[in-house]
mmCIF file of C-alpha atoms in Angstrom:
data_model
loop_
_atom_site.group_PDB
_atom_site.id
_atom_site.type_symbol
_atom_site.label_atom_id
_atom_site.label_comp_id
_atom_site.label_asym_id
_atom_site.label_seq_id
_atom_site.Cartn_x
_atom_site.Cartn_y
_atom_site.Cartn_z
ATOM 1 C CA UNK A 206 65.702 119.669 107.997
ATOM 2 C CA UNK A 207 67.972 119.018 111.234
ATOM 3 C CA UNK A 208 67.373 122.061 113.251
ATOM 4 C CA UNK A 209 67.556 120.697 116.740
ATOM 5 C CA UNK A 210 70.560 118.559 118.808
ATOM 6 C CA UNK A 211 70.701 115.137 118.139
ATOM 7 C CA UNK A 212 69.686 112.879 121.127
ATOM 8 C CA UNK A 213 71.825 110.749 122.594
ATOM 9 C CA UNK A 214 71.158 107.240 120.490
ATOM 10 C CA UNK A 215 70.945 109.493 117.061
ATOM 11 C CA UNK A 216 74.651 111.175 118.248
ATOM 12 C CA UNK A 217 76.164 107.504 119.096
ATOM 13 C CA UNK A 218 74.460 106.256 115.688
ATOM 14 C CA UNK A 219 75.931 109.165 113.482
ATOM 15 C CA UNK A 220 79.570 109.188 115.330
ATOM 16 C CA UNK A 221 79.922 105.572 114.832
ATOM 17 C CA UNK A 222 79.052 105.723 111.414
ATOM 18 C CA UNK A 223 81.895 108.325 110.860
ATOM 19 C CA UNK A 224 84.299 106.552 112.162
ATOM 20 C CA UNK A 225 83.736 103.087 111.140
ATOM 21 C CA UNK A 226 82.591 103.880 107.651
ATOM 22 C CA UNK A 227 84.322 107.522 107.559
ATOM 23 C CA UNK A 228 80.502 108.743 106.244
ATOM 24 C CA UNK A 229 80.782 112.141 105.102
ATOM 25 C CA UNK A 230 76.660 112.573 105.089
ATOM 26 C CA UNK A 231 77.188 111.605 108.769
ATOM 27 C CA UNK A 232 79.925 113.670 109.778
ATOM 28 C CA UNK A 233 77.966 116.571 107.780
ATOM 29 C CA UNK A 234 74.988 116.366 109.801
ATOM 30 C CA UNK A 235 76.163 115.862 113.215
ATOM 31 C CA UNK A 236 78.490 118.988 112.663
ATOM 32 C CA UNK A 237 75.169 120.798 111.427
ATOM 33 C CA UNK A 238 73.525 119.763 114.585
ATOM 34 C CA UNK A 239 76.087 120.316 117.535
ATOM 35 C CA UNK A 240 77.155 123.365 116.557
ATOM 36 C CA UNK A 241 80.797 122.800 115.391
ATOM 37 C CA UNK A 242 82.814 121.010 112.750
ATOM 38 C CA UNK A 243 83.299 117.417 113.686
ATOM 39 C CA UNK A 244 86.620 116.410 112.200
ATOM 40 C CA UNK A 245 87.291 114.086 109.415
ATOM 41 C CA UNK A 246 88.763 110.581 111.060
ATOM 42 C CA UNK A 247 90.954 109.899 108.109
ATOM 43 C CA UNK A 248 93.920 109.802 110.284
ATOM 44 C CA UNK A 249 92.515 108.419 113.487
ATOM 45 C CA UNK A 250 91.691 105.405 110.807
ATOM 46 C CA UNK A 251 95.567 105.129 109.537
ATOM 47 C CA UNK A 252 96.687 105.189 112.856
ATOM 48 C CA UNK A 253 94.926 102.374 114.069
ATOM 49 C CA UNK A 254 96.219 100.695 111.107
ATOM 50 C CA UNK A 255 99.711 101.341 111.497
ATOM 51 C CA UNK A 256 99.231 100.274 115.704
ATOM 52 C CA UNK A 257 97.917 97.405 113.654
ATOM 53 C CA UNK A 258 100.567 96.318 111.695
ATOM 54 C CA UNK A 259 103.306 96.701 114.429
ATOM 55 C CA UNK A 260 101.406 94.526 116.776
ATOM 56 C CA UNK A 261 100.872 91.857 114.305
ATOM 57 C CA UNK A 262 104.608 92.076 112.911
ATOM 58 C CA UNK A 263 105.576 91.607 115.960
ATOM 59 C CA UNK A 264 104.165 88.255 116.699
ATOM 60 C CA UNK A 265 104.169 86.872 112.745
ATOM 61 C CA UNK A 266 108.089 87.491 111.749
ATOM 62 C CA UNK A 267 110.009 86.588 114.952
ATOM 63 C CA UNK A 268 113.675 86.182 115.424
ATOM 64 C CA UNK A 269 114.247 85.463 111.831
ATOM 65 C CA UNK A 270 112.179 88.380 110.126
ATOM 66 C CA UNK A 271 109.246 88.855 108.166
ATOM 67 C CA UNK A 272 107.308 85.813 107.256
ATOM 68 C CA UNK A 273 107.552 84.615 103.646
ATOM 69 C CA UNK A 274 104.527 83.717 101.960
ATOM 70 C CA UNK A 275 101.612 84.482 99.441
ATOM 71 C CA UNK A 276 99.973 86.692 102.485
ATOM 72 C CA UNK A 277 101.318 89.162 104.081
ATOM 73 C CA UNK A 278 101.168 91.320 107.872
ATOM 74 C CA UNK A 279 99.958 94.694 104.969
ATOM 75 C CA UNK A 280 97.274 91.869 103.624
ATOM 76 C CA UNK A 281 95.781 90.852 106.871
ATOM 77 C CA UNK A 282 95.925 94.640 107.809
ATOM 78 C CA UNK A 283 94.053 95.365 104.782
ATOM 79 C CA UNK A 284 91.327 92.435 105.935
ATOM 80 C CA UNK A 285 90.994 94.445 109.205
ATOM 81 C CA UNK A 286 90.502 97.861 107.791
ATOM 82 C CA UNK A 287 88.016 96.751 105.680
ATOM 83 C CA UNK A 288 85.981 94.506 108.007
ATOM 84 C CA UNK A 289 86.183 97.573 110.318
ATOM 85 C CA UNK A 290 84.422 99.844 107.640
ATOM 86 C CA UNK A 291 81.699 96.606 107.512
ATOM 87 C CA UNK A 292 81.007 96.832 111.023
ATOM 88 C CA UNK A 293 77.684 98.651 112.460
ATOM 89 C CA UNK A 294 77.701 99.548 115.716
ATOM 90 C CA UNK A 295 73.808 101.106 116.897
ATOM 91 C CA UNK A 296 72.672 102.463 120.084
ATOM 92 C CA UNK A 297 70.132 100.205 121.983
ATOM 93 C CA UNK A 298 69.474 102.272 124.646
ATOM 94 C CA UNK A 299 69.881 105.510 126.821
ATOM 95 C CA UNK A 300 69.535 106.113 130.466
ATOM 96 C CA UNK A 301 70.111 109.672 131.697
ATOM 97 C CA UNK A 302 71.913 110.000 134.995
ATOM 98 C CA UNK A 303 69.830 110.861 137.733
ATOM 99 C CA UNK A 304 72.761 113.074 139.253
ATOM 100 C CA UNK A 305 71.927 116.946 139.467
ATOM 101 C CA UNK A 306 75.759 117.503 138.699
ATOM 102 C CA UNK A 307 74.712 115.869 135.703
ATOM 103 C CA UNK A 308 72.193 117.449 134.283
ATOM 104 C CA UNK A 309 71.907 121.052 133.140
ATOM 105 C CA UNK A 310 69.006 120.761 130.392
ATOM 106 C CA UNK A 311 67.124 118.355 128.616
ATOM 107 C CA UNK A 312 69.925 118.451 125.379
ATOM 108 C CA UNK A 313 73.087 118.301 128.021
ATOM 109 C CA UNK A 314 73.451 115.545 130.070
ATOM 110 C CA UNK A 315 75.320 112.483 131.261
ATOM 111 C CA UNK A 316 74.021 109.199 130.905
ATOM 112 C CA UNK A 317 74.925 105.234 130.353
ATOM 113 C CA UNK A 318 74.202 104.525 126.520
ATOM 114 C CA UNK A 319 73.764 100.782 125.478
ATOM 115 C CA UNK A 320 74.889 99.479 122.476
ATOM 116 C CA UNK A 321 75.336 96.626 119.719
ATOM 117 C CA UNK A 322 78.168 95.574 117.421
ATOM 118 C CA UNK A 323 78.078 93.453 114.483
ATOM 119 C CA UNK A 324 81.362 91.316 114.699
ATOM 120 C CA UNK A 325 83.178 87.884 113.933
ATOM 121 C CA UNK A 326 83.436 85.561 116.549
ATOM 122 C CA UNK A 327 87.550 85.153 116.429
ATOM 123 C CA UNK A 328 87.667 81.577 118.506
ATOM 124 C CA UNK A 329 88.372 79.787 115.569
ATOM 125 C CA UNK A 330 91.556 81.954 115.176
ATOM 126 C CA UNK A 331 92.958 81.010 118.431
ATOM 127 C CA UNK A 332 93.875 77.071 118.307
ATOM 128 C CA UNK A 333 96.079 78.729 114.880
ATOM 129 C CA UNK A 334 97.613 81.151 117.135
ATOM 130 C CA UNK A 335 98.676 78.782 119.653
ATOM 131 C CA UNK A 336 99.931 76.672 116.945
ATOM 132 C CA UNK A 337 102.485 79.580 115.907
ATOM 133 C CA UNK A 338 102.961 80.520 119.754
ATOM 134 C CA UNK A 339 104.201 77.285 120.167
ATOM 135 C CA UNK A 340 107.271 76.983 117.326
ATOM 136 C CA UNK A 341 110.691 78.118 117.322
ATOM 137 C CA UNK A 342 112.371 80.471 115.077
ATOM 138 C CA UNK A 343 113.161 78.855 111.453
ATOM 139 C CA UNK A 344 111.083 77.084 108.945
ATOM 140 C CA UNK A 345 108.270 75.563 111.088
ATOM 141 C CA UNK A 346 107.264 79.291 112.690
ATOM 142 C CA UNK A 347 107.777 80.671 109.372
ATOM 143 C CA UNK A 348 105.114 78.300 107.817
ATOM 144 C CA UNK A 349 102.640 78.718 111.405
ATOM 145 C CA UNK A 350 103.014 82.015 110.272
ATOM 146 C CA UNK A 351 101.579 81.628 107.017
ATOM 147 C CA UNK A 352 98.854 79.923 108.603
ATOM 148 C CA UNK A 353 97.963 82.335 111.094
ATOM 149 C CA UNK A 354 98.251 85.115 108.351
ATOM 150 C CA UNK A 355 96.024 83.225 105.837
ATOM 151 C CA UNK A 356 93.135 81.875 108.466
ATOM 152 C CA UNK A 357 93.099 85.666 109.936
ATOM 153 C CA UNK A 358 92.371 87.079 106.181
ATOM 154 C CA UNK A 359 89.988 84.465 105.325
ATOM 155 C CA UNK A 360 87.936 85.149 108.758
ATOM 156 C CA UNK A 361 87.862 88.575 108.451
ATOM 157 C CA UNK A 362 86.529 88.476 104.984
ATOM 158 C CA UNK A 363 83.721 85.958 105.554
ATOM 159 C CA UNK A 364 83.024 84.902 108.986
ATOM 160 C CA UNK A 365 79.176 85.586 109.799
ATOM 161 C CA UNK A 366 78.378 88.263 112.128
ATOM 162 C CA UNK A 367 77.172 88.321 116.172
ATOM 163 C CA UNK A 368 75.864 90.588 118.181
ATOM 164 C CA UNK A 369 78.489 92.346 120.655
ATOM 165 C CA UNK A 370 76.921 94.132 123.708
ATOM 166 C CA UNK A 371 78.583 97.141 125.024
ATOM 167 C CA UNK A 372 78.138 100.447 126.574
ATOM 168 C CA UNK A 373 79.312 103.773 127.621
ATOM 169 C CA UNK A 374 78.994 104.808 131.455
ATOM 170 C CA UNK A 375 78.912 108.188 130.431
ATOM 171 C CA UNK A 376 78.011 109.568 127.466
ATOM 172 C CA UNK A 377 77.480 113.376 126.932
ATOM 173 C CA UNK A 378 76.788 115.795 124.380
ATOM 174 C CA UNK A 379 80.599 116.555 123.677
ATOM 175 C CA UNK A 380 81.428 120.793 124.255
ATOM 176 C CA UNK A 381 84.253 120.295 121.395
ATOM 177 C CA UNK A 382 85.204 118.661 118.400
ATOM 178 C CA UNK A 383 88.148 116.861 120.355
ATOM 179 C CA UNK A 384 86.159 115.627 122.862
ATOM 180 C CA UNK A 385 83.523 114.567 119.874
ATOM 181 C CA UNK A 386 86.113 112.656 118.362
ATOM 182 C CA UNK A 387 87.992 110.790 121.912
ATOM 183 C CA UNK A 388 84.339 109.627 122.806
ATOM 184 C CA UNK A 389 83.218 108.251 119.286
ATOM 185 C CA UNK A 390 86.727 106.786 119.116
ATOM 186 C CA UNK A 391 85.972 104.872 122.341
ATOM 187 C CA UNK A 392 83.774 102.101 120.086
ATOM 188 C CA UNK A 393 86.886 100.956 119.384
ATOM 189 C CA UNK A 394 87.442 99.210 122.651
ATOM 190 C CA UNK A 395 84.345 97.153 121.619
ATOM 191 C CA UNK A 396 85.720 96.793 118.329
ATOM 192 C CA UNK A 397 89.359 95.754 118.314
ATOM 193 C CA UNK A 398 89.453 92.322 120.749
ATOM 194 C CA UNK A 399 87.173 91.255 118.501
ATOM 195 C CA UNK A 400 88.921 92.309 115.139
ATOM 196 C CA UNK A 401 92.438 91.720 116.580
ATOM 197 C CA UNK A 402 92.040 89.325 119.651
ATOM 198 C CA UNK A 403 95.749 88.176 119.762
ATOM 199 C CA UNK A 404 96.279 90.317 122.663
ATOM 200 C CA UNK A 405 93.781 88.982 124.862
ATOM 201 C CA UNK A 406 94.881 85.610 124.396
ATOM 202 C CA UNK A 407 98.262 86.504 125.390
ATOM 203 C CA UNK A 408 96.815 87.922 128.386
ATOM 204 C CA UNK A 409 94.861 84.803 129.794
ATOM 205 C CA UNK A 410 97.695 82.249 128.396
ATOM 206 C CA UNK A 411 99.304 84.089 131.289
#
């Protein structure tokens, strides 16, 4: 049925789709089409997660370890993982690079790709996170903790979608499955400030 190379937008729209919902129809037909197996992203998945929980452990459970509570850093993980497999991410738009060095034929190119994310707006999150920024070690930070912890799962499960602009400068066809799988795994730059935007906080709290 899918006897040619996928453009551009249809390559973006199946990659994302593998890794975000790890779709095995997807991954099936994109290998069909390019030419070569395109991996399973089981583990690029559990790594994320485990990146995941060490950056979150490390600003819930401070001097005086792990926060004690009904919700946990593994629970707000969880909330993460699963919003992340909710997600949709679909190409808006493709314009090929009018640079001879990049262009060989019409199915291998470079180009900018537009795209659009469905994700939470986190600024609700962040008055909570200043809140447990701003406590000492002991009881009080243990219970801004449990705040943080429970508002993050809570958001993640329910807060309404927005549109989230993005795009590639360059986008190719990939020549291998490893270079398949470190460009599709590039959405996650899109994704992750706005599933885990602790760090960018940090960043202009200076």
């Amino acid at each position: 049925m899918h006897d040619r190379l996928p453009s551009p937008t249809e390559r973006f729209d199946l990659q994302s789709r593998i890794v975000l919902q790890g779709d095995e129809t997807a991954r099936t037909e994109l290998s069909a089409r390019e030419g070569f197996e395109f991996p399973h992203l089981d583990g690029s998945r559990q790594s994320v997660a485990w990146l995941l929980r060490q950056e979150l452990a490390a600003r819930v459970e401070g001097g005086d370890g792990p926060a004690s509570g009904p919700v946990t850093v593994d629970d707000a993980v969880a909330a993460v993982m699963a919003r992340l497999s909710r997600t949709r991410c679909v190409a808006t738009d493709y314009q090929p690079s009018d640079d001879p060095d990049d262009y060989r034929d019409a199915d291998d190119q470079s180009g900018a790709l537009a795209y659009i994310c469905q994700l939470p707006d986190p600024a609700t999150l962040r008055p909570v996170y200043a809140a447990l920024r701003a406590t000492q070690d002991g009881t009080d930070r243990h219970q801004a903790a449990q705040r943080l912890l429970a508002a993050y799962v809570e958001h993640l499960s329910s807060a309404p979608d927005r549109a989230v602009h993005a795009h590639h400068a360059v986008f190719s066809r990939p020549y291998s499955a490893d270079h398949a799988v470190m460009q599709s795994m590039a959405i996650m730059e899109t994704i992750l400030p706005a599933l885990f935007p602790f760090d960018g906080w940090e960043d202009d709290d200076g």
